[in-house]
Short mmCIF file of C-alpha atoms in Angstrom, two decimals:
data_model
loop_
_atom_site.label_atom_id
_atom_site.label_comp_id
_atom_site.label_asym_id
_atom_site.label_seq_id
_atom_site.Cartn_x
_atom_site.Cartn_y
_atom_site.Cartn_z
CA UNK M 1 28.01 -0.10 -10.66
CA UNK M 2 28.18 2.66 -13.28
CA UNK M 3 27.07 0.27 -16.04
CA UNK M 4 24.18 -0.92 -13.89
CA UNK M 5 23.13 2.66 -13.17
CA UNK M 6 23.31 3.60 -16.85
CA UNK M 7 21.24 0.56 -17.79
CA UNK M 8 18.60 1.45 -15.20
CA UNK M 9 18.53 5.06 -16.32
CA UNK M 10 18.05 4.03 -19.96
CA UNK M 11 15.14 1.74 -19.04
CA UNK M 12 13.52 4.43 -16.92
CA UNK M 13 14.01 7.01 -19.66
CA UNK M 14 12.44 4.71 -22.27
CA UNK M 15 9.54 3.81 -20.02
CA UNK M 16 8.86 7.43 -19.11
CA UNK M 17 8.85 8.42 -22.79
CA UNK M 18 6.26 5.72 -23.50
CA UNK M 19 4.13 6.63 -20.48
CA UNK M 20 4.21 10.31 -21.46
CA UNK M 21 2.96 9.76 -25.02
CA UNK M 22 -0.22 11.77 -25.58
CA UNK M 23 -2.15 8.73 -26.74
CA UNK M 24 -1.06 6.55 -23.83
CA UNK M 25 -2.00 9.24 -21.29
CA UNK M 26 -5.38 9.75 -22.97
CA UNK M 27 -6.16 6.02 -22.93
CA UNK M 28 -4.97 5.51 -19.37
CA UNK M 29 -6.80 8.49 -17.88
CA UNK M 30 -9.80 8.32 -20.21
CA UNK M 31 -10.65 4.71 -19.36
CA UNK M 32 -10.47 5.62 -15.67
CA UNK M 33 -13.81 7.41 -16.13
CA UNK M 34 -15.40 3.98 -16.55
CA UNK M 35 -14.11 2.68 -13.20
CA UNK M 36 -17.08 3.86 -11.06
CA UNK M 37 -19.51 2.33 -13.55
CA UNK M 38 -17.58 -0.95 -13.54
CA UNK M 39 -17.77 -1.19 -9.76
CA UNK M 40 -21.36 0.02 -9.45
CA UNK M 41 -22.54 -2.30 -12.21
CA UNK M 42 -20.73 -5.19 -10.55
CA UNK M 43 -22.57 -4.57 -7.29
CA UNK M 44 -25.93 -4.98 -9.02
CA UNK M 45 -24.67 -8.02 -10.91
CA UNK M 46 -23.38 -9.59 -7.68
CA UNK M 47 -26.77 -9.12 -6.03
CA UNK M 48 -28.48 -10.69 -9.04
CA UNK M 49 -26.10 -13.66 -9.12
CA UNK M 50 -25.40 -14.46 -5.49
CA UNK M 51 -24.39 -18.14 -5.26
CA UNK M 52 -26.87 -18.71 -2.43
CA UNK M 53 -29.82 -20.81 -3.69
CA UNK M 54 -31.83 -20.33 -0.50
CA UNK M 55 -31.64 -16.55 -0.83
CA UNK M 56 -32.49 -16.64 -4.53
CA UNK M 57 -35.48 -18.91 -3.91
CA UNK M 58 -36.73 -16.64 -1.11
CA UNK M 59 -36.41 -13.55 -3.30
CA UNK M 60 -38.26 -15.31 -6.14
CA UNK M 61 -41.03 -16.30 -3.76
CA UNK M 62 -41.36 -12.75 -2.44
CA UNK M 63 -40.98 -10.73 -5.65
CA UNK M 64 -41.57 -13.20 -8.47
CA UNK M 65 -39.26 -15.17 -10.73
CA UNK M 66 -38.14 -11.99 -12.51
CA UNK M 67 -36.93 -10.31 -9.30
CA UNK M 68 -33.46 -9.82 -10.81
CA UNK M 69 -34.79 -7.74 -13.73
CA UNK M 70 -34.24 -4.28 -12.12
CA UNK M 71 -30.77 -5.36 -10.93
CA UNK M 72 -29.79 -6.50 -14.42
CA UNK M 73 -31.29 -3.31 -15.86
CA UNK M 74 -28.90 -1.28 -13.69
CA UNK M 75 -26.00 -3.55 -14.68
CA UNK M 76 -26.78 -3.31 -18.40
CA UNK M 77 -27.05 0.48 -18.14
CA UNK M 78 -23.62 0.86 -16.53
CA UNK M 79 -21.07 -1.95 -16.87
CA UNK M 80 -22.50 -3.27 -20.12
CA UNK M 81 -22.04 -0.01 -22.05
CA UNK M 82 -18.52 0.90 -20.92
CA UNK M 83 -17.25 1.54 -24.46
CA UNK M 84 -19.72 4.43 -24.80
CA UNK M 85 -18.13 6.21 -21.84
CA UNK M 86 -14.57 5.18 -22.69
CA UNK M 87 -14.68 6.84 -26.13
CA UNK M 88 -15.88 10.08 -24.54
CA UNK M 89 -13.24 9.96 -21.79
CA UNK M 90 -10.33 9.29 -24.15
CA UNK M 91 -11.19 12.11 -26.56
CA UNK M 92 -11.92 14.41 -23.61
CA UNK M 93 -8.56 13.78 -21.93
CA UNK M 94 -6.63 14.07 -25.20
CA UNK M 95 -8.06 17.51 -25.96
CA UNK M 96 -7.93 18.66 -22.33
CA UNK M 97 -4.21 17.86 -22.14
CA UNK M 98 -3.73 20.07 -25.22
CA UNK M 99 -5.31 22.94 -23.22
CA UNK M 100 -8.49 23.22 -25.29
CA UNK M 101 -12.10 23.00 -24.12
CA UNK M 102 -12.66 19.21 -24.20
CA UNK M 103 -16.37 18.53 -23.77
CA UNK M 104 -17.27 19.13 -27.42
CA UNK M 105 -14.55 16.68 -28.51
CA UNK M 106 -15.95 14.01 -26.19
CA UNK M 107 -19.44 14.52 -27.57
CA UNK M 108 -18.20 14.36 -31.16
CA UNK M 109 -16.37 11.11 -30.32
CA UNK M 110 -19.66 9.71 -29.02
CA UNK M 111 -21.38 10.68 -32.29
CA UNK M 112 -18.65 8.99 -34.34
CA UNK M 113 -18.87 5.85 -32.22
CA UNK M 114 -22.62 5.53 -32.78
CA UNK M 115 -22.32 6.61 -36.42
CA UNK M 116 -20.02 3.69 -37.21
CA UNK M 117 -22.56 1.21 -35.83
CA UNK M 118 -25.58 -0.25 -37.60
CA UNK M 119 -28.73 1.24 -36.12
CA UNK M 120 -30.87 -1.83 -36.50
CA UNK M 121 -30.92 -5.28 -34.96
CA UNK M 122 -31.79 -8.70 -36.32
CA UNK M 123 -33.95 -10.97 -34.16
CA UNK M 124 -34.28 -14.71 -34.87
CA UNK M 125 -37.49 -16.48 -33.93
CA UNK M 126 -36.46 -19.56 -31.89
CA UNK M 127 -39.30 -21.64 -33.34
CA UNK M 128 -39.47 -20.73 -37.02
CA UNK M 129 -35.87 -19.48 -37.31
CA UNK M 130 -37.23 -16.54 -39.26
CA UNK M 131 -35.07 -13.42 -39.04
CA UNK M 132 -36.78 -10.09 -38.38
CA UNK M 133 -34.97 -6.77 -38.68
CA UNK M 134 -35.90 -4.16 -36.10
CA UNK M 135 -35.02 -0.63 -37.21
CA UNK M 136 -34.20 2.35 -35.01
CA UNK M 137 -32.23 0.44 -32.36
CA UNK M 138 -28.53 0.27 -31.53
CA UNK M 139 -27.25 -3.25 -30.76
CA UNK M 140 -25.94 -3.30 -27.20
CA UNK M 141 -23.49 -6.02 -28.23
CA UNK M 142 -20.95 -3.41 -29.34
CA UNK M 143 -21.44 -0.92 -26.51
CA UNK M 144 -19.55 -2.91 -23.89
CA UNK M 145 -16.48 -5.10 -23.93
CA UNK M 146 -16.63 -5.90 -27.65
CA UNK M 147 -16.39 -2.22 -28.50
CA UNK M 148 -13.51 -1.27 -26.19
CA UNK M 149 -10.67 -1.33 -28.74
CA UNK M 150 -12.82 0.55 -31.25
CA UNK M 151 -13.60 3.10 -28.53
CA UNK M 152 -9.87 3.61 -27.93
CA UNK M 153 -9.10 4.07 -31.62
CA UNK M 154 -12.05 6.41 -32.25
CA UNK M 155 -11.36 8.44 -29.12
CA UNK M 156 -7.70 8.94 -30.07
CA UNK M 157 -8.45 9.83 -33.71
CA UNK M 158 -11.19 12.30 -32.79
CA UNK M 159 -9.01 13.86 -30.10
CA UNK M 160 -6.07 14.26 -32.47
CA UNK M 161 -8.09 15.63 -35.42
CA UNK M 162 -10.09 18.02 -33.22
CA UNK M 163 -6.89 19.34 -31.64
CA UNK M 164 -5.26 19.76 -35.06
CA UNK M 165 -8.08 22.03 -36.28
CA UNK M 166 -7.95 24.15 -33.13
CA UNK M 167 -4.16 24.39 -33.21
CA UNK M 168 -4.25 25.50 -36.85
CA UNK M 169 -7.07 27.93 -35.94
CA UNK M 170 -9.38 26.43 -38.56
CA UNK M 171 -12.44 27.37 -36.54
CA UNK M 172 -15.23 29.94 -36.43
CA UNK M 173 -13.85 32.83 -34.41
CA UNK M 174 -16.41 35.02 -32.61
CA UNK M 175 -15.77 38.49 -31.18
CA UNK M 176 -14.05 38.69 -27.79
CA UNK M 177 -17.23 39.90 -26.08
CA UNK M 178 -19.10 36.65 -26.78
CA UNK M 179 -19.36 34.39 -23.69
CA UNK M 180 -16.83 31.55 -23.63
CA UNK M 181 -19.59 28.93 -23.51
CA UNK M 182 -21.00 30.15 -26.83
CA UNK M 183 -17.59 30.76 -28.41
CA UNK M 184 -16.40 27.24 -27.60
CA UNK M 185 -19.39 25.65 -29.30
CA UNK M 186 -18.90 27.66 -32.49
CA UNK M 187 -15.20 26.74 -32.41
CA UNK M 188 -16.26 23.08 -32.48
CA UNK M 189 -18.43 23.45 -35.60
CA UNK M 190 -15.79 23.11 -38.34
CA UNK M 191 -13.74 20.30 -36.77
CA UNK M 192 -16.95 18.57 -35.70
CA UNK M 193 -18.41 18.80 -39.20
CA UNK M 194 -15.26 17.46 -40.84
CA UNK M 195 -14.94 14.60 -38.35
CA UNK M 196 -18.59 13.54 -38.67
CA UNK M 197 -18.52 13.77 -42.47
CA UNK M 198 -15.36 11.66 -42.48
CA UNK M 199 -16.97 9.11 -40.14
CA UNK M 200 -20.00 8.93 -42.44
CA UNK M 201 -17.75 8.15 -45.40
CA UNK M 202 -15.98 5.48 -43.34
CA UNK M 203 -19.32 3.93 -42.33
CA UNK M 204 -20.48 3.77 -45.93
CA UNK M 205 -17.15 2.32 -47.11
CA UNK M 206 -17.30 -0.53 -44.63
CA UNK M 207 -20.97 -1.24 -45.43
CA UNK M 208 -20.62 -1.20 -49.22
CA UNK M 209 -17.12 -2.60 -49.70
CA UNK M 210 -16.69 -4.94 -46.72
CA UNK M 211 -20.34 -5.59 -45.76
CA UNK M 212 -19.65 -4.84 -42.11
CA UNK M 213 -19.15 -1.88 -39.79
CA UNK M 214 -15.96 -0.26 -38.55
CA UNK M 215 -16.48 -1.46 -34.99
CA UNK M 216 -17.20 -5.05 -36.06
CA UNK M 217 -14.13 -4.98 -38.34
CA UNK M 218 -11.90 -3.69 -35.53
CA UNK M 219 -13.26 -6.39 -33.24
CA UNK M 220 -12.50 -9.17 -35.71
CA UNK M 221 -9.15 -7.92 -37.02
CA UNK M 222 -7.62 -6.28 -33.94
CA UNK M 223 -9.49 -6.92 -30.71
CA UNK M 224 -10.02 -10.67 -31.09
CA UNK M 225 -6.29 -11.42 -31.66
CA UNK M 226 -5.29 -9.02 -28.87
CA UNK M 227 -7.79 -10.59 -26.49
CA UNK M 228 -6.51 -13.99 -27.53
CA UNK M 229 -2.97 -13.00 -26.60
CA UNK M 230 -4.02 -11.38 -23.32
CA UNK M 231 -5.91 -14.55 -22.42
CA UNK M 232 -3.04 -16.90 -23.31
CA UNK M 233 -0.55 -18.49 -20.95
CA UNK M 234 2.15 -16.16 -22.30
CA UNK M 235 -0.17 -13.18 -21.82
CA UNK M 236 -0.71 -14.17 -18.19
CA UNK M 237 3.06 -14.41 -17.66
CA UNK M 238 3.65 -11.03 -19.27
CA UNK M 239 0.97 -9.49 -17.06
CA UNK M 240 2.48 -11.03 -13.93
CA UNK M 241 6.03 -10.01 -14.84
CA UNK M 242 5.72 -6.48 -16.21
CA UNK M 243 3.92 -4.73 -13.32
CA UNK M 244 6.60 -5.47 -10.67
CA UNK M 245 9.37 -5.12 -13.27
CA UNK M 246 8.46 -1.48 -13.89
CA UNK M 247 7.81 -0.83 -10.19
CA UNK M 248 11.31 -2.03 -9.30
CA UNK M 249 12.69 0.87 -11.33
CA UNK M 250 10.44 3.26 -9.40
CA UNK M 251 7.90 3.66 -12.22
CA UNK M 252 4.19 3.03 -11.54
CA UNK M 253 3.92 -0.42 -13.11
CA UNK M 254 0.18 -0.78 -12.61
CA UNK M 255 -0.58 2.39 -14.56
CA UNK M 256 1.79 1.48 -17.40
CA UNK M 257 0.54 -2.07 -17.85
CA UNK M 258 -3.05 -1.05 -17.14
CA UNK M 259 -2.96 1.49 -19.96
CA UNK M 260 -2.33 -1.38 -22.37
CA UNK M 261 -4.10 -4.34 -20.77
CA UNK M 262 -7.18 -2.87 -19.03
CA UNK M 263 -9.29 -2.60 -22.18
CA UNK M 264 -8.48 -6.22 -23.07
CA UNK M 265 -8.97 -7.72 -19.60
CA UNK M 266 -12.24 -5.79 -19.25
CA UNK M 267 -13.37 -7.14 -22.62
CA UNK M 268 -12.43 -10.66 -21.47
CA UNK M 269 -14.56 -10.16 -18.37
CA UNK M 270 -17.48 -8.97 -20.51
CA UNK M 271 -17.07 -12.05 -22.72
CA UNK M 272 -17.50 -14.30 -19.70
CA UNK M 273 -20.57 -12.42 -18.52
CA UNK M 274 -22.13 -12.72 -21.98
CA UNK M 275 -21.83 -16.52 -21.70
CA UNK M 276 -23.87 -16.42 -18.49
CA UNK M 277 -26.42 -14.08 -20.03
CA UNK M 278 -26.81 -16.52 -22.93
CA UNK M 279 -27.92 -19.15 -20.42
CA UNK M 280 -24.77 -21.26 -20.70
CA UNK M 281 -22.53 -22.57 -17.97
CA UNK M 282 -19.42 -20.43 -17.53
CA UNK M 283 -16.70 -22.91 -18.46
CA UNK M 284 -13.57 -22.92 -20.61
CA UNK M 285 -15.31 -25.38 -22.93
CA UNK M 286 -18.05 -22.82 -23.55
CA UNK M 287 -15.52 -20.14 -24.48
CA UNK M 288 -14.82 -18.53 -21.12
CA UNK M 289 -11.62 -16.50 -20.79
CA UNK M 290 -9.09 -16.84 -17.97
CA UNK M 291 -7.20 -13.54 -17.81
CA UNK M 292 -9.75 -10.91 -16.85
CA UNK M 293 -9.50 -7.69 -14.87
CA UNK M 294 -10.15 -9.61 -11.63
CA UNK M 295 -7.29 -11.98 -12.51
CA UNK M 296 -4.93 -9.00 -12.56
CA UNK M 297 -6.20 -6.74 -9.81
CA UNK M 298 -7.50 -9.24 -7.25
CA UNK M 299 -5.07 -12.16 -7.63
CA UNK M 300 -1.79 -10.96 -9.15
CA UNK M 301 -1.73 -7.73 -7.16
CA UNK M 302 -3.56 -8.23 -3.88
CA UNK M 303 -1.59 -6.72 -1.05
CA UNK M 304 -0.09 -4.43 -3.69
CA UNK M 305 2.07 -4.89 -6.78
CA UNK M 306 4.59 -7.69 -6.33
CA UNK M 307 2.31 -9.44 -3.79
CA UNK M 308 4.34 -7.77 -1.03
CA UNK M 309 1.88 -8.90 1.62
CA UNK M 310 4.03 -12.06 1.69
CA UNK M 311 7.05 -9.89 2.52
CA UNK M 312 5.09 -8.15 5.29
CA UNK M 313 4.20 -11.52 6.81
CA UNK M 314 7.87 -12.53 6.64
CA UNK M 315 8.82 -9.33 8.50
CA UNK M 316 6.27 -10.00 11.23
CA UNK M 317 7.16 -13.69 11.56
CA UNK M 318 10.95 -13.61 11.40
CA UNK M 319 12.13 -9.99 11.45
CA UNK M 320 15.08 -9.39 13.79
CA UNK M 321 16.19 -5.91 12.82
CA UNK M 322 14.35 -2.94 14.29
CA UNK M 323 13.60 -1.72 10.78
CA UNK M 324 11.88 -4.97 9.77
CA UNK M 325 9.90 -5.25 13.01
CA UNK M 326 8.58 -1.69 12.88
CA UNK M 327 7.94 -1.65 9.11
CA UNK M 328 6.07 -4.97 9.30
CA UNK M 329 3.67 -3.55 11.87
CA UNK M 330 3.22 -0.30 9.96
CA UNK M 331 2.72 -1.95 6.55
CA UNK M 332 0.29 -4.71 7.61
CA UNK M 333 -2.97 -2.75 7.67
CA UNK M 334 -2.33 -0.82 4.41
CA UNK M 335 -1.21 -4.12 2.84
CA UNK M 336 -4.48 -5.80 3.76
CA UNK M 337 -6.20 -3.06 1.75
CA UNK M 338 -3.77 -3.56 -1.15
CA UNK M 339 -1.66 -0.45 -0.52
CA UNK M 340 2.05 -1.24 -0.43
CA UNK M 341 3.96 2.01 -1.01
CA UNK M 342 5.37 1.80 2.58
CA UNK M 343 7.04 -1.49 1.63
CA UNK M 344 8.10 -0.55 -1.91
CA UNK M 345 9.81 2.65 -0.82
CA UNK M 346 10.39 1.98 2.87
CA UNK M 347 11.95 -1.50 2.84
CA UNK M 348 13.03 -0.57 0.12
CA UNK M 349 12.26 -2.71 -2.92
CA UNK M 350 12.83 -0.04 -5.57
CA UNK M 351 16.34 -0.43 -7.06
CA UNK M 352 17.25 -3.01 -4.41
CA UNK M 353 19.12 -5.81 -6.29
CA UNK M 354 18.46 -8.34 -3.54
CA UNK M 355 14.68 -7.92 -3.78
CA UNK M 356 14.31 -7.92 -7.57
CA UNK M 357 13.94 -11.70 -7.89
CA UNK M 358 11.18 -12.27 -5.29
CA UNK M 359 9.37 -9.06 -6.22
CA UNK M 360 9.04 -10.23 -9.83
CA UNK M 361 8.83 -13.96 -9.13
CA UNK M 362 5.90 -13.86 -6.68
CA UNK M 363 3.29 -12.48 -9.14
CA UNK M 364 4.78 -14.40 -12.06
CA UNK M 365 4.48 -17.71 -10.20
CA UNK M 366 1.00 -16.67 -9.10
CA UNK M 367 0.03 -16.00 -12.73
CA UNK M 368 1.03 -19.57 -13.60
CA UNK M 369 -0.89 -21.05 -10.66
CA UNK M 370 -4.05 -19.00 -11.28
CA UNK M 371 -4.02 -19.61 -15.01
CA UNK M 372 -3.67 -23.38 -14.63
CA UNK M 373 -6.22 -23.51 -11.80
CA UNK M 374 -8.88 -21.83 -13.96
CA UNK M 375 -7.87 -23.53 -17.20
CA UNK M 376 -8.14 -26.99 -15.65
CA UNK M 377 -11.46 -26.26 -13.92
CA UNK M 378 -10.15 -26.36 -10.35
CA UNK M 379 -11.36 -22.78 -9.99
CA UNK M 380 -14.24 -21.34 -12.07
CA UNK M 381 -13.63 -18.50 -14.55
CA UNK M 382 -14.47 -14.97 -13.49
CA UNK M 383 -17.90 -13.57 -14.30
CA UNK M 384 -18.66 -9.86 -14.64
CA UNK M 385 -18.64 -9.45 -10.85
CA UNK M 386 -15.75 -7.42 -9.51
CA UNK M 387 -15.05 -5.44 -6.34
CA UNK M 388 -13.05 -2.30 -5.51
CA UNK M 389 -9.28 -2.92 -5.63
CA UNK M 390 -9.00 -1.97 -1.95
CA UNK M 391 -11.14 -4.96 -0.88
CA UNK M 392 -8.98 -7.17 1.39
CA UNK M 393 -7.83 -10.53 0.04
CA UNK M 394 -9.86 -13.61 1.00
CA UNK M 395 -12.95 -11.36 1.07
CA UNK M 396 -12.43 -10.30 -2.56
CA UNK M 397 -11.77 -13.89 -3.60
CA UNK M 398 -14.92 -15.04 -1.84
CA UNK M 399 -17.06 -12.39 -3.55
CA UNK M 400 -15.84 -13.00 -7.10
CA UNK M 401 -15.20 -16.78 -7.09
CA UNK M 402 -16.80 -18.17 -3.95
CA UNK M 403 -14.92 -20.32 -1.46
CA UNK M 404 -12.52 -21.60 -4.10
CA UNK M 405 -11.44 -18.04 -4.86
CA UNK M 406 -10.84 -17.36 -1.17
CA UNK M 407 -8.85 -20.60 -0.83
CA UNK M 408 -6.77 -19.75 -3.91
CA UNK M 409 -5.89 -16.35 -2.44
CA UNK M 410 -4.91 -18.00 0.85
CA UNK M 411 -2.62 -20.40 -1.03
CA UNK M 412 -1.08 -17.48 -2.94
CA UNK M 413 -0.40 -15.71 0.38
CA UNK M 414 1.53 -18.71 1.65
CA UNK M 415 3.47 -19.14 -1.60
CA UNK M 416 4.40 -15.45 -1.81
CA UNK M 417 5.62 -15.53 1.80
CA UNK M 418 7.78 -18.57 1.02
CA UNK M 419 9.21 -16.87 -2.08
CA UNK M 420 10.11 -13.71 -0.17
CA UNK M 421 11.38 -15.45 2.97
CA UNK M 422 15.03 -16.33 2.07
CA UNK M 423 15.61 -12.97 0.38
CA UNK M 424 14.06 -11.15 3.31
CA UNK M 425 16.25 -13.06 5.78
CA UNK M 426 19.33 -11.96 3.87
CA UNK M 427 18.22 -8.32 3.79
CA UNK M 428 17.14 -8.44 7.42
CA UNK M 429 20.58 -9.76 8.42
CA UNK M 430 22.21 -6.87 6.55
CA UNK M 431 19.90 -4.38 8.27
CA UNK M 432 20.58 -5.95 11.69
CA UNK M 433 24.34 -5.79 11.15
CA UNK M 434 24.13 -2.13 10.14
CA UNK M 435 22.01 -1.33 13.20
CA UNK M 436 24.49 -3.10 15.48
CA UNK M 437 27.44 -1.27 13.91
CA UNK M 438 25.61 2.04 14.26
CA UNK M 439 24.86 1.27 17.90
CA UNK M 440 28.53 0.39 18.55
CA UNK M 441 29.69 3.62 16.89
CA UNK M 442 27.24 5.59 19.02
CA UNK M 443 28.47 3.83 22.18
CA UNK M 444 32.11 4.55 21.32
CA UNK M 445 31.28 8.17 20.55
CA UNK M 446 29.47 8.55 23.86
CA UNK M 447 32.37 7.02 25.80
CA UNK M 448 34.88 9.39 24.16
CA UNK M 449 32.79 12.41 25.03
CA UNK M 450 32.63 11.27 28.65
#
C-alpha cells in the first residue's frame, strides 16, 4: 500500500510540475481565448453547409446561388484566423502571470507574427496558368490552423523576452506622477523595439538563406510531423488513454492533454475544412485527417472524461446499493451535458483501483472504434463544424457528422456501459455490503441503548 501511494504521489508530483510550467500554462490558457471564435465560426459554417439539399435549394432560390457568402465571410473572419488570436493570447497570459501589464506584449506578438509572413500572394490563372503576384495582402492560409504551432512558439518567445526586459528593468522609466496607461506604453518601447528588430532579422534570414518564411518553415519541419503523429492510430490511442489516466490521479486530464493536443487537433480540423473549401470531397483519399478536436471532445469524452455516462447507465440499470441508486439519478442530467465530476469524485473513480481499468479502457476502445470507422469510410471525416462541449451526445454527433455520427455515439454509449458493467457490479456489491454492515451496527447500537 505504501509503495502504491508513493508511486501515485510521484506521478502526481511530476504531472503537477509539468502543468505548472510557465509555457504550458500560457499555451493552455492563451489558446482558450480562441474558443468563442471556434464555436461562433462553426455556427456560421454549419448554417452554410447544412446537409439538407431541400433547404439549400430553397435558400438559393430565395437569395441567389451565393447565399452562403455572408456566412462564410463570418466563418473566415473568426474560425479561419485562430492563429492570429492565439499568438496574442499566449504572450498576454505569459506576461500577465509574471505580474506585468500584458496587453503591449500581446500586440507585439501580433506584430511579430505578421512580420514573419510574406505580405503578398501569388494567384494562378486557371486558364493560362500564368502566375500573378498581388502585393499588400497577407495570405490567409497561415492565419488559421496552419499557423497554430508558429503562433505558440512566437507567443512564448515574445512573452519570455518581454518579461526578461521588464524584470531586468531595461525599460524607459517615467516619473511616478505619469499615468499608468502612459507609463506602461513607454515601458514597452525598448523590449518591443528589440523584439521587432530581431523578428525582422529572422524574416530576412529565412527569405535569403532558406527562401521561405519562419511560419512556413515551422509548418513543414515541426507542425506537419506533429499533426501526422496526432492523426495516427497511435496518436488516437494516446489521446484516448492519457485524459482518463491523469484524471484517475485526481489531476485535470483534459486540461493537461488539451494544452498539448488542442493546437494539433484544431489544425487537423482546419485541414479538413480547407479540402471542402477547395471544392473536393472530404475523404481520407483526398487528405482528410481523422483525429480532430471533435474526435476528442465529442466522441472520446462525451458524458465526461472516461465516458462515465456508461457507468451512470449501469448504476441506473443494475444499482442495488443506496449509494449507486442515488448517485445514478443525480449524475444523469449533468452527464448528458458532459459534466461528470459527481461521478469522478462521488463514486469515486479517483484513486479507486477497481475503476482504473474501465475508466481508461472505455475511451481507449472508443478511440480505436472511431479511428477505424472514419479511416475505413464507414463514418465521414469531421469538417470545420463543431459545437459547444456541453451539447448532449447524439445531438452533437448528428450536428457534426449527420445520422452516422449520432449512430456512432449511440454505439459508443452501449459499449462503454458494457465495459463498466462488471466493474460496477463488483463495486456496487462492496458498497451494498458496507451499507448492510452499517445498518446492522446501527441496529445493535439502538438495541443496546434501549
